mmCIF file of C-alpha atoms in Angstrom:
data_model
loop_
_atom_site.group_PDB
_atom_site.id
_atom_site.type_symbol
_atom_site.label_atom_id
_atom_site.label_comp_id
_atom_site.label_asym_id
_atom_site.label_seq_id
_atom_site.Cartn_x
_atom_site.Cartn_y
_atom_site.Cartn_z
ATOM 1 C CA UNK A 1 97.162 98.328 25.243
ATOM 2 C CA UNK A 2 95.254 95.065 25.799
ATOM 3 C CA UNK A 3 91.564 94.667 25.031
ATOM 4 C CA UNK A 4 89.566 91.878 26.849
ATOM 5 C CA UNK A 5 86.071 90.612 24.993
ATOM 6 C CA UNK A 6 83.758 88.957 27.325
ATOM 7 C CA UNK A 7 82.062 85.735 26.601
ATOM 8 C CA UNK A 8 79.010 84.747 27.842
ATOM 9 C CA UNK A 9 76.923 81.968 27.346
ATOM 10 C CA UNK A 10 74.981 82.707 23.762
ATOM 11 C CA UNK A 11 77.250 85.554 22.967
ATOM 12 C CA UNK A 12 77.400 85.719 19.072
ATOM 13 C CA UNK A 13 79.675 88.941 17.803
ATOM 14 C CA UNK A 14 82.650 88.183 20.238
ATOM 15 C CA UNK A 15 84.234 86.919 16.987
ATOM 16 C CA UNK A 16 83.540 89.861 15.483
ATOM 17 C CA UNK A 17 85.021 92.041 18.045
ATOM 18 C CA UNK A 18 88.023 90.177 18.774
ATOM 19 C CA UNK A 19 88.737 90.510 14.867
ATOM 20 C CA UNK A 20 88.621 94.257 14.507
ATOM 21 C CA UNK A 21 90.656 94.968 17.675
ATOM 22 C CA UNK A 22 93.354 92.655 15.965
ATOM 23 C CA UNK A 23 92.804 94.274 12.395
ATOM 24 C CA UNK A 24 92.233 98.093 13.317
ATOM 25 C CA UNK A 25 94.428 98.540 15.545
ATOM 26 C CA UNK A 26 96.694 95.641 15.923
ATOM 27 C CA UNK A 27 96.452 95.710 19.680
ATOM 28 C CA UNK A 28 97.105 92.077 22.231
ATOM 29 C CA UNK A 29 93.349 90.603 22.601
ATOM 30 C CA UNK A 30 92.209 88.107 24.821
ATOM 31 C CA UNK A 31 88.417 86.313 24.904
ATOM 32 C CA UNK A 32 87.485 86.220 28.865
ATOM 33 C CA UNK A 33 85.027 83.586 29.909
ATOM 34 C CA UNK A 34 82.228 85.000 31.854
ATOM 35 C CA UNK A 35 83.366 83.221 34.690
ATOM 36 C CA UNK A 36 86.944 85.422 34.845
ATOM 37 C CA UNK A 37 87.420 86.847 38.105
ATOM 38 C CA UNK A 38 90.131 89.170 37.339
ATOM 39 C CA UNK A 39 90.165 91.555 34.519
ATOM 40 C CA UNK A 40 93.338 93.873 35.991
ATOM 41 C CA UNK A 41 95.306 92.949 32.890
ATOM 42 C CA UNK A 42 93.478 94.879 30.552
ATOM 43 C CA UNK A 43 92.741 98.130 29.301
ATOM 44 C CA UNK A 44 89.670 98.212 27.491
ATOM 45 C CA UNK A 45 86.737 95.658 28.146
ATOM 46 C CA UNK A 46 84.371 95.005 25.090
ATOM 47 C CA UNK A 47 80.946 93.608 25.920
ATOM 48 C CA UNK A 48 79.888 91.972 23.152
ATOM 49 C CA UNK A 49 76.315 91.400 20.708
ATOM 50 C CA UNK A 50 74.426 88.301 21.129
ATOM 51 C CA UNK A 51 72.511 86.520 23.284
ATOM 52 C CA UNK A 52 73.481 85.776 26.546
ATOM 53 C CA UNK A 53 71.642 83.159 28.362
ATOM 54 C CA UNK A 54 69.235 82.930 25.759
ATOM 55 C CA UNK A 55 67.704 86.913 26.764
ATOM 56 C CA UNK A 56 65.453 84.786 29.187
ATOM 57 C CA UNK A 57 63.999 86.692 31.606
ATOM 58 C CA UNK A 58 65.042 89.882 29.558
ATOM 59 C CA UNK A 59 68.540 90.887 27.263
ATOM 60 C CA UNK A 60 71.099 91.211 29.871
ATOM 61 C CA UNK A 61 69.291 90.170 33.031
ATOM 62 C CA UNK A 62 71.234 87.298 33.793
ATOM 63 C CA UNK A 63 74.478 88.501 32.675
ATOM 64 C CA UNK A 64 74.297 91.232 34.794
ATOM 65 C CA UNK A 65 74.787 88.512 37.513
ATOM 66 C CA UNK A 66 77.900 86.828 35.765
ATOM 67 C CA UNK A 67 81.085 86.601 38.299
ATOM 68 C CA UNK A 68 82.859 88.991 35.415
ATOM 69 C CA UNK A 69 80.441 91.470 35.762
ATOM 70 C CA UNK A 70 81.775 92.524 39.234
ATOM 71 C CA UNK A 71 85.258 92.953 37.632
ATOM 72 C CA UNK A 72 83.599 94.836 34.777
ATOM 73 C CA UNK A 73 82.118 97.264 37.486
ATOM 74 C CA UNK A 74 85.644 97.715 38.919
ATOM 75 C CA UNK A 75 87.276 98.438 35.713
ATOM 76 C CA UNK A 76 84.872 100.940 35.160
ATOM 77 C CA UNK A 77 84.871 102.699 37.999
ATOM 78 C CA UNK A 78 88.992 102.772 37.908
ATOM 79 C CA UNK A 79 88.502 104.525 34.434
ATOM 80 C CA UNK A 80 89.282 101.686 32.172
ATOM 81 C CA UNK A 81 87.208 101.837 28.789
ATOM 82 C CA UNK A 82 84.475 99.733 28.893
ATOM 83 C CA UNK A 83 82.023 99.212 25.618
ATOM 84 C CA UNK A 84 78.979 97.112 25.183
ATOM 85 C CA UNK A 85 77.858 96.700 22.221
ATOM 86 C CA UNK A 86 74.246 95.589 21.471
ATOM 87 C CA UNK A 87 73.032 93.046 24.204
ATOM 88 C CA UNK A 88 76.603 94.335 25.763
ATOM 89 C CA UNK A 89 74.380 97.422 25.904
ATOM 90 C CA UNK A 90 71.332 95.469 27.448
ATOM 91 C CA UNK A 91 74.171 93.997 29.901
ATOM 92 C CA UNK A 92 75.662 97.134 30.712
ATOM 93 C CA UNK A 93 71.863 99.259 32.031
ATOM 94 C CA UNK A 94 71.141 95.970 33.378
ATOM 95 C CA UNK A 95 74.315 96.136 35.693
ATOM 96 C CA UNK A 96 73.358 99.883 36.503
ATOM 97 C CA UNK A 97 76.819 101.102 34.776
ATOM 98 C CA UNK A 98 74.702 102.997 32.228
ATOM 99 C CA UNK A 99 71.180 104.356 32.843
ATOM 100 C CA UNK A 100 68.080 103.806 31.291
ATOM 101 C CA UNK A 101 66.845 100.053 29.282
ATOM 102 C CA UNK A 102 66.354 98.678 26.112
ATOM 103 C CA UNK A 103 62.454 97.585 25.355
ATOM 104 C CA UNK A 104 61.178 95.982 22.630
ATOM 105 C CA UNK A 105 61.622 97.662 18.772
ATOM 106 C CA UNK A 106 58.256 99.211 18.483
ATOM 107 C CA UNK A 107 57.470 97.721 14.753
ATOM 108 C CA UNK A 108 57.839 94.419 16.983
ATOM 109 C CA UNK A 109 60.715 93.307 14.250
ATOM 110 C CA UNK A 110 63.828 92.135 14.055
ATOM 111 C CA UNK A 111 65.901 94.841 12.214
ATOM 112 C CA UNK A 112 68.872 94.151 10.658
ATOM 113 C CA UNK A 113 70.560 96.464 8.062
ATOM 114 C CA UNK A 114 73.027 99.253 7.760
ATOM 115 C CA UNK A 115 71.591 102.432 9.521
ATOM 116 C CA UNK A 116 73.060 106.660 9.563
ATOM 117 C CA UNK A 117 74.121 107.670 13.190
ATOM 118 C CA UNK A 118 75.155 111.201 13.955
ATOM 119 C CA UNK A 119 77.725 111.312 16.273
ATOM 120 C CA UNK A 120 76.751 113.727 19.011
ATOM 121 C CA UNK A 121 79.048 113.560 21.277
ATOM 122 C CA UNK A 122 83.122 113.128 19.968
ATOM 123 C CA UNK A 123 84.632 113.699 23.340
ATOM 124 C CA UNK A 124 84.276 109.719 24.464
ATOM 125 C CA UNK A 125 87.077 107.377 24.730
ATOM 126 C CA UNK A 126 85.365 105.544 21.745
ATOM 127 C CA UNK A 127 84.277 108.560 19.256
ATOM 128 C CA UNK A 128 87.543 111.158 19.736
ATOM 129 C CA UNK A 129 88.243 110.396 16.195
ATOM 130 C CA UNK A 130 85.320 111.363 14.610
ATOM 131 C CA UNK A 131 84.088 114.789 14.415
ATOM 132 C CA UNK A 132 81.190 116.026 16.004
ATOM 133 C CA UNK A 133 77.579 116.000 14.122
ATOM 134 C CA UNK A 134 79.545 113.756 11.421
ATOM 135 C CA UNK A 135 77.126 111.439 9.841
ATOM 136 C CA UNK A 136 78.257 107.757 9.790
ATOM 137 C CA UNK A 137 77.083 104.327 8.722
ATOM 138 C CA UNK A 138 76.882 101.105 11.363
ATOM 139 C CA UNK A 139 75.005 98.383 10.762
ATOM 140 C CA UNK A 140 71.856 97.407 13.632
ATOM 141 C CA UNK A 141 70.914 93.906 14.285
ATOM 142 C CA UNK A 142 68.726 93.872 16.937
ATOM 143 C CA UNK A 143 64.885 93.238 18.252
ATOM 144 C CA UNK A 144 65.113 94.948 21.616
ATOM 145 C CA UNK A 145 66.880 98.284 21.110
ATOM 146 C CA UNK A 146 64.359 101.076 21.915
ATOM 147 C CA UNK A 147 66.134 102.953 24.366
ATOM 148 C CA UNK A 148 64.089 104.420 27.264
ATOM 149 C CA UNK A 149 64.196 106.329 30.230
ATOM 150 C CA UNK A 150 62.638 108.578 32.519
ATOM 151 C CA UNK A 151 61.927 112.198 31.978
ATOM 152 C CA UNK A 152 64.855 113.351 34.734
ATOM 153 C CA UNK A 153 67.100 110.849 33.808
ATOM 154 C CA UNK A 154 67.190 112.135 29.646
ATOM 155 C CA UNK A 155 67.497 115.582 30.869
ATOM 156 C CA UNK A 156 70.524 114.308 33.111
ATOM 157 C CA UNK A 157 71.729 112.805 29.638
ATOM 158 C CA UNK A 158 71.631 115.818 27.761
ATOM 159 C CA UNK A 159 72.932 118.284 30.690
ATOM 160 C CA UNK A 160 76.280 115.721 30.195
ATOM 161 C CA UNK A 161 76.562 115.343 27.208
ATOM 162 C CA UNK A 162 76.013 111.574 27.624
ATOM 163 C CA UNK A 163 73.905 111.166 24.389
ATOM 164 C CA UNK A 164 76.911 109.548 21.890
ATOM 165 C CA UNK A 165 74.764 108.809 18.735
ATOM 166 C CA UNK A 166 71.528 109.302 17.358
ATOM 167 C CA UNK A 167 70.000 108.088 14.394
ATOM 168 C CA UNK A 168 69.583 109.778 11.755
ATOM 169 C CA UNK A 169 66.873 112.609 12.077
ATOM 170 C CA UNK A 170 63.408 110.439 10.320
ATOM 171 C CA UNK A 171 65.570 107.097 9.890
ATOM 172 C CA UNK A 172 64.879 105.755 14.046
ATOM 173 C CA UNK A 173 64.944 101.981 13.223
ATOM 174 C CA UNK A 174 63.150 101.308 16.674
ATOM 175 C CA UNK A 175 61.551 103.952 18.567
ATOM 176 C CA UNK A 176 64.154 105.017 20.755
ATOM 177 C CA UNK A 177 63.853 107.596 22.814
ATOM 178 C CA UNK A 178 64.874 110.995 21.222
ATOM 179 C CA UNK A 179 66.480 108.650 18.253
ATOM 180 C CA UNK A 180 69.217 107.985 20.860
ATOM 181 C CA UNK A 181 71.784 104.860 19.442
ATOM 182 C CA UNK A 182 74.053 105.357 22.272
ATOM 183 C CA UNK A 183 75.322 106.211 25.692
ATOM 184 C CA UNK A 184 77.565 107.024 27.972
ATOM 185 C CA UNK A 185 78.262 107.332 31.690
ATOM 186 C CA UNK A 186 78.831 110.555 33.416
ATOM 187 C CA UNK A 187 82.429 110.502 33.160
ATOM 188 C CA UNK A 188 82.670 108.857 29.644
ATOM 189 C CA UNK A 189 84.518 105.895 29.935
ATOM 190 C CA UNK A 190 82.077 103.244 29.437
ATOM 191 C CA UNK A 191 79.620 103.747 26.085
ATOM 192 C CA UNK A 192 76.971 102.010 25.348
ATOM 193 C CA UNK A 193 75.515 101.343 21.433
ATOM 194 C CA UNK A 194 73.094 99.262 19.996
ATOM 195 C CA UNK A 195 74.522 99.566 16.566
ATOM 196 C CA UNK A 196 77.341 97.154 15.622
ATOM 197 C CA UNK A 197 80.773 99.596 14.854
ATOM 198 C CA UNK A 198 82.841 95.649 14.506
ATOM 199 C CA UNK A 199 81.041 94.869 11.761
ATOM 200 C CA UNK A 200 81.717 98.011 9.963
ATOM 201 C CA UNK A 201 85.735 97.786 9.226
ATOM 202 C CA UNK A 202 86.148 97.186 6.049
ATOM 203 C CA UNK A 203 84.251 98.584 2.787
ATOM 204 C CA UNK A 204 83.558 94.479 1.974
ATOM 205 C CA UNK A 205 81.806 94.661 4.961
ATOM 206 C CA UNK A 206 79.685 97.417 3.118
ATOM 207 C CA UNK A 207 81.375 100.182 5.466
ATOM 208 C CA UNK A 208 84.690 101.231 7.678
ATOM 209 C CA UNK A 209 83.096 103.815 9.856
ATOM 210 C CA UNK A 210 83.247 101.884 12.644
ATOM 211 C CA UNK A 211 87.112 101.886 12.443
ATOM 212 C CA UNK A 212 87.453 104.562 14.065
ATOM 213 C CA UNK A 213 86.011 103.375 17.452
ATOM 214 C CA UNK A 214 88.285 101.253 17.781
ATOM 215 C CA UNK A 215 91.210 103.832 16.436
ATOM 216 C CA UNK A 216 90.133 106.527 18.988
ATOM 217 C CA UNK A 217 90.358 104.170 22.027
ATOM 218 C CA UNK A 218 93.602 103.716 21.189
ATOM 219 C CA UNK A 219 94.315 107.072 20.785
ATOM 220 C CA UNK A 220 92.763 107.836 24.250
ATOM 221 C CA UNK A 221 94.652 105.245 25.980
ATOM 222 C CA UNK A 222 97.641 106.712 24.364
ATOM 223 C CA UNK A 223 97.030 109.747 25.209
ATOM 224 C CA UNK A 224 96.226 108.599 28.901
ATOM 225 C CA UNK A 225 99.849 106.945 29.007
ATOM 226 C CA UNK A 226 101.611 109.809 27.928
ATOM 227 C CA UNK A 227 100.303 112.404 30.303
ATOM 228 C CA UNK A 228 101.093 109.676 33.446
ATOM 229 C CA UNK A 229 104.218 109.260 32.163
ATOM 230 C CA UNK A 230 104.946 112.953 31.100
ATOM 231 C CA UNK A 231 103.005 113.675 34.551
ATOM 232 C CA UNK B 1 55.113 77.707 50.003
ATOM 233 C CA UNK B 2 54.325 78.730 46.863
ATOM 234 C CA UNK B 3 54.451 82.452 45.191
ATOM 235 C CA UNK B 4 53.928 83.976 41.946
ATOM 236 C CA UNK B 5 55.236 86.898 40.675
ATOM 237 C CA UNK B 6 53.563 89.266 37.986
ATOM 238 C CA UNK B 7 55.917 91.480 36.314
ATOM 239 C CA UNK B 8 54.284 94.087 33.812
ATOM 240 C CA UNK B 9 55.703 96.897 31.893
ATOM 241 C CA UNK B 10 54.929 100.717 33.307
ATOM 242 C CA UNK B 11 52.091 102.316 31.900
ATOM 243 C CA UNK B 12 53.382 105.182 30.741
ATOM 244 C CA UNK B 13 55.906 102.787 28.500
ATOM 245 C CA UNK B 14 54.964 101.651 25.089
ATOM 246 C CA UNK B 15 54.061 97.131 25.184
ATOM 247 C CA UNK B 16 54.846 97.057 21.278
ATOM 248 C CA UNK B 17 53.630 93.284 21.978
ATOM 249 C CA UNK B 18 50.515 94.303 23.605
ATOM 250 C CA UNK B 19 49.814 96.165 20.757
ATOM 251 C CA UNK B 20 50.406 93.699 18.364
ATOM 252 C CA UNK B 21 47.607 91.488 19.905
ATOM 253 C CA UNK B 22 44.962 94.902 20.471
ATOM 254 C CA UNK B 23 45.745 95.284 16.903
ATOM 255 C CA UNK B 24 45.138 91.027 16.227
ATOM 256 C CA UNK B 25 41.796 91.142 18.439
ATOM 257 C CA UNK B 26 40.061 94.376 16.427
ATOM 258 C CA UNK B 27 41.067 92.354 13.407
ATOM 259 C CA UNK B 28 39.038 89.179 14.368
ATOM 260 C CA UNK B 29 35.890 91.364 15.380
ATOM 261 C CA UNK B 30 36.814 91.674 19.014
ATOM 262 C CA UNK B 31 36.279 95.517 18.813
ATOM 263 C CA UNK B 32 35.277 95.604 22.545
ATOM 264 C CA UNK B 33 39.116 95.338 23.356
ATOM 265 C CA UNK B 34 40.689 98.224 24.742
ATOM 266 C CA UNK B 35 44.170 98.662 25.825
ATOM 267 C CA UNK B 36 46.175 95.203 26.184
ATOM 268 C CA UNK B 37 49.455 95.065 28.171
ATOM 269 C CA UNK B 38 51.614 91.817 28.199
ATOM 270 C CA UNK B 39 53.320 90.944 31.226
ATOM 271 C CA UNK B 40 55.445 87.914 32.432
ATOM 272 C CA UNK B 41 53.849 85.263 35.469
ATOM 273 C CA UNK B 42 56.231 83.299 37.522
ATOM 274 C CA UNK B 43 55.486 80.900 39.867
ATOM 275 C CA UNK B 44 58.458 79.877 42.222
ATOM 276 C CA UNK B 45 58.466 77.232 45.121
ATOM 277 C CA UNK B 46 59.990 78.377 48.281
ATOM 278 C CA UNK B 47 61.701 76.449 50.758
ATOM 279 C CA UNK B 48 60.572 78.603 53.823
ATOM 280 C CA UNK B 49 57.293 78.763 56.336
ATOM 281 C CA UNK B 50 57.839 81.915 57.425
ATOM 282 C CA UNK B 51 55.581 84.382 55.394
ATOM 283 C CA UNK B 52 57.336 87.911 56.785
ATOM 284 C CA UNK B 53 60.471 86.864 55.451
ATOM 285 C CA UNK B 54 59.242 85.058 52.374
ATOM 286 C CA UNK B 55 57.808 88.306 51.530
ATOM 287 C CA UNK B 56 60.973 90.220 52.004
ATOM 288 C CA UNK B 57 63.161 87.534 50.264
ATOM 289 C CA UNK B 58 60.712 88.012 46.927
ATOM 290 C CA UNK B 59 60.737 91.812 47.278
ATOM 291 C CA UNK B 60 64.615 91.698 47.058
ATOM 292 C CA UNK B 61 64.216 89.052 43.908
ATOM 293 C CA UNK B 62 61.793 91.205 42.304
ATOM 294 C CA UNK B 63 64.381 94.345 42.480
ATOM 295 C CA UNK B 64 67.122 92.227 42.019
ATOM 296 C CA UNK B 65 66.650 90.319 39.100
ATOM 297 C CA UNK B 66 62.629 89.158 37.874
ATOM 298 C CA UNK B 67 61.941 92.537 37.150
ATOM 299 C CA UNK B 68 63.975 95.585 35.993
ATOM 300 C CA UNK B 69 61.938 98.956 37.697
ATOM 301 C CA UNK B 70 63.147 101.276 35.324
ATOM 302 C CA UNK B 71 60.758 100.118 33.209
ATOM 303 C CA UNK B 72 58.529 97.345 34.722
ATOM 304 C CA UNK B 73 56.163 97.187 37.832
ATOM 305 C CA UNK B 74 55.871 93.738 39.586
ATOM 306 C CA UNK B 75 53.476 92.421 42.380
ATOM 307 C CA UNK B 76 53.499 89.200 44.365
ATOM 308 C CA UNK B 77 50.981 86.623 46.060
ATOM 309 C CA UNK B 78 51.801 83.984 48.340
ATOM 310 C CA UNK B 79 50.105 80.651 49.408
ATOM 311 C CA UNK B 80 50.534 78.167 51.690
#
């Protein structure tokens, strides 16, 4: 399975990603320049945190616009698994693959520290290894990660089961919307997160719950493979 | 010609900035001050006479990229 991390101009956790793909899972990883015009090679796209071009405008505005992000649109629409991960979040309800934006945290700060999710929904490409309602720890770092949308569009979240974390009941480190962390689309291949899962691998790191993510993509994909071959 | 573009958050979504400064006002003894909303102002030159399609050019920009309507409004003027 090969895993693709996007790099934009100002993105800051590509590192990061590229890192845990290599030491969770062990799986081929290549950085793709945000000017890549073909992503067919890989299997899983990872739009990383940071800052790409410089939020002006707003997070993800101008990335949306990025020659990649046309190939990150196909790959998500053939199936492929396709997460953002803080302003990869911004990027991805930018580019209209996930609904909804990100405003600015309500207490108007920067947060940055280790935060409880709940893991709501465990049937996701990215959460299949964790079990459902578990309680798990993921560091935020972020200034613009109040999730909102309109009234129809949360009820269409909840009717799908397209709500993948909240935090913790009381512990909503930015106003969010229903304490919602993360997202995914309709048919659950591309998820959404503010919270940073590759910078939770290893207990130096303070906590390996994010692991997982990165463990149960693998396991999907596996799973995938089988059943075409078996098929 | 000339246009400017006002982009301004909904009003039925929270401006955590605009209430920072409400909050910054009433603190220096400018009680009067009601609600305050922060917005963005753009001016852009454009390379066109023709004020029908100037208009529909900036409409598209608006919705494109300057602002994002899920949760911002925008509104245009242009001179010249």
């Amino acid at each position: 399975m090969k895993f693709a991390v996007i790099v934009f101009p100002g993105s800051n956790c590509d590192i990061d990603c590229y890192k845990a793909v290599e030491d969770t899972i062990g799986q081929p990883v290549d950085y793709v320049w945000h000017t890549a015009t073909d992503l067919s090679e890989y299997d899983a796209i990872l739009v990383p945190g940071g800052f790409s071009y410089g939020d002006y405008l707003r997070c993800g505005a101008i990335a949306r616009f990025a020659p990649v992000m046309n190939e990150v649109v196909k790959a998500a629409e053939q199936g492929k698994f396709v997460l953002g991960i803080c302003n990869g979040f911004q990027i991805l309800t930018e580019a209209g693959l996930l609904p909804g934006a990100l405003l600015r945290n309500n207490s108007m700060k920067f947060r940055c520290h280790s935060a409880l999710l709940e893991v709501v929904n465990n049937n996701t490409a990215f959460t299949n290894q964790y079990s459902q309602g578990e309680i798990i720890d993921i560091p935020i770092a972020h200034g613009e990660g109040n999730y909102f949308c309109d009234d129809a569009t949360l009820a269409q979240l909840k009717a799908n089961n397209q709500i993948v974390f909240r935090y913790k009941a009381g512990a909503n480190p930015n106003g969010s919307l229903e304490d919602i962390a993360g997202i995914c689309n309709e048919r659950g291949n591309v998820v959404g997160m503010m919270p940073h899962p590759e910078r939770a691998i290893d207990q130096l790191l303070g906590s390996e719950d994010g692991k997982r993510m990165f463990t149960s993509i693998l396991n999907a994909w596996r799973e995938q493979h089988g059943a075409a071959v078996n098929g | 010609m000339k246009a400017t573009v006002y982009v301004t958050i909904k009003q039925n979504v929270l401006d955590p900035q605009g209430s920072a400064v409400q909050g910054a006002l009433h603190s220096m003894g400018f009680d009067e001050v009601g609600k305050v909303r922060i917005g963005k102002y753009l001016e852009l030159e454009l390379d066109t006479t023709d004020r029908a399609e100037a208009e529909s050019r900036l409409k598209a920009m608006c919705e494109k990229l300057l602002a994002n309507t899920v949760i911002e409004d925008y509104r245009f003027e242009l001179e010249g």
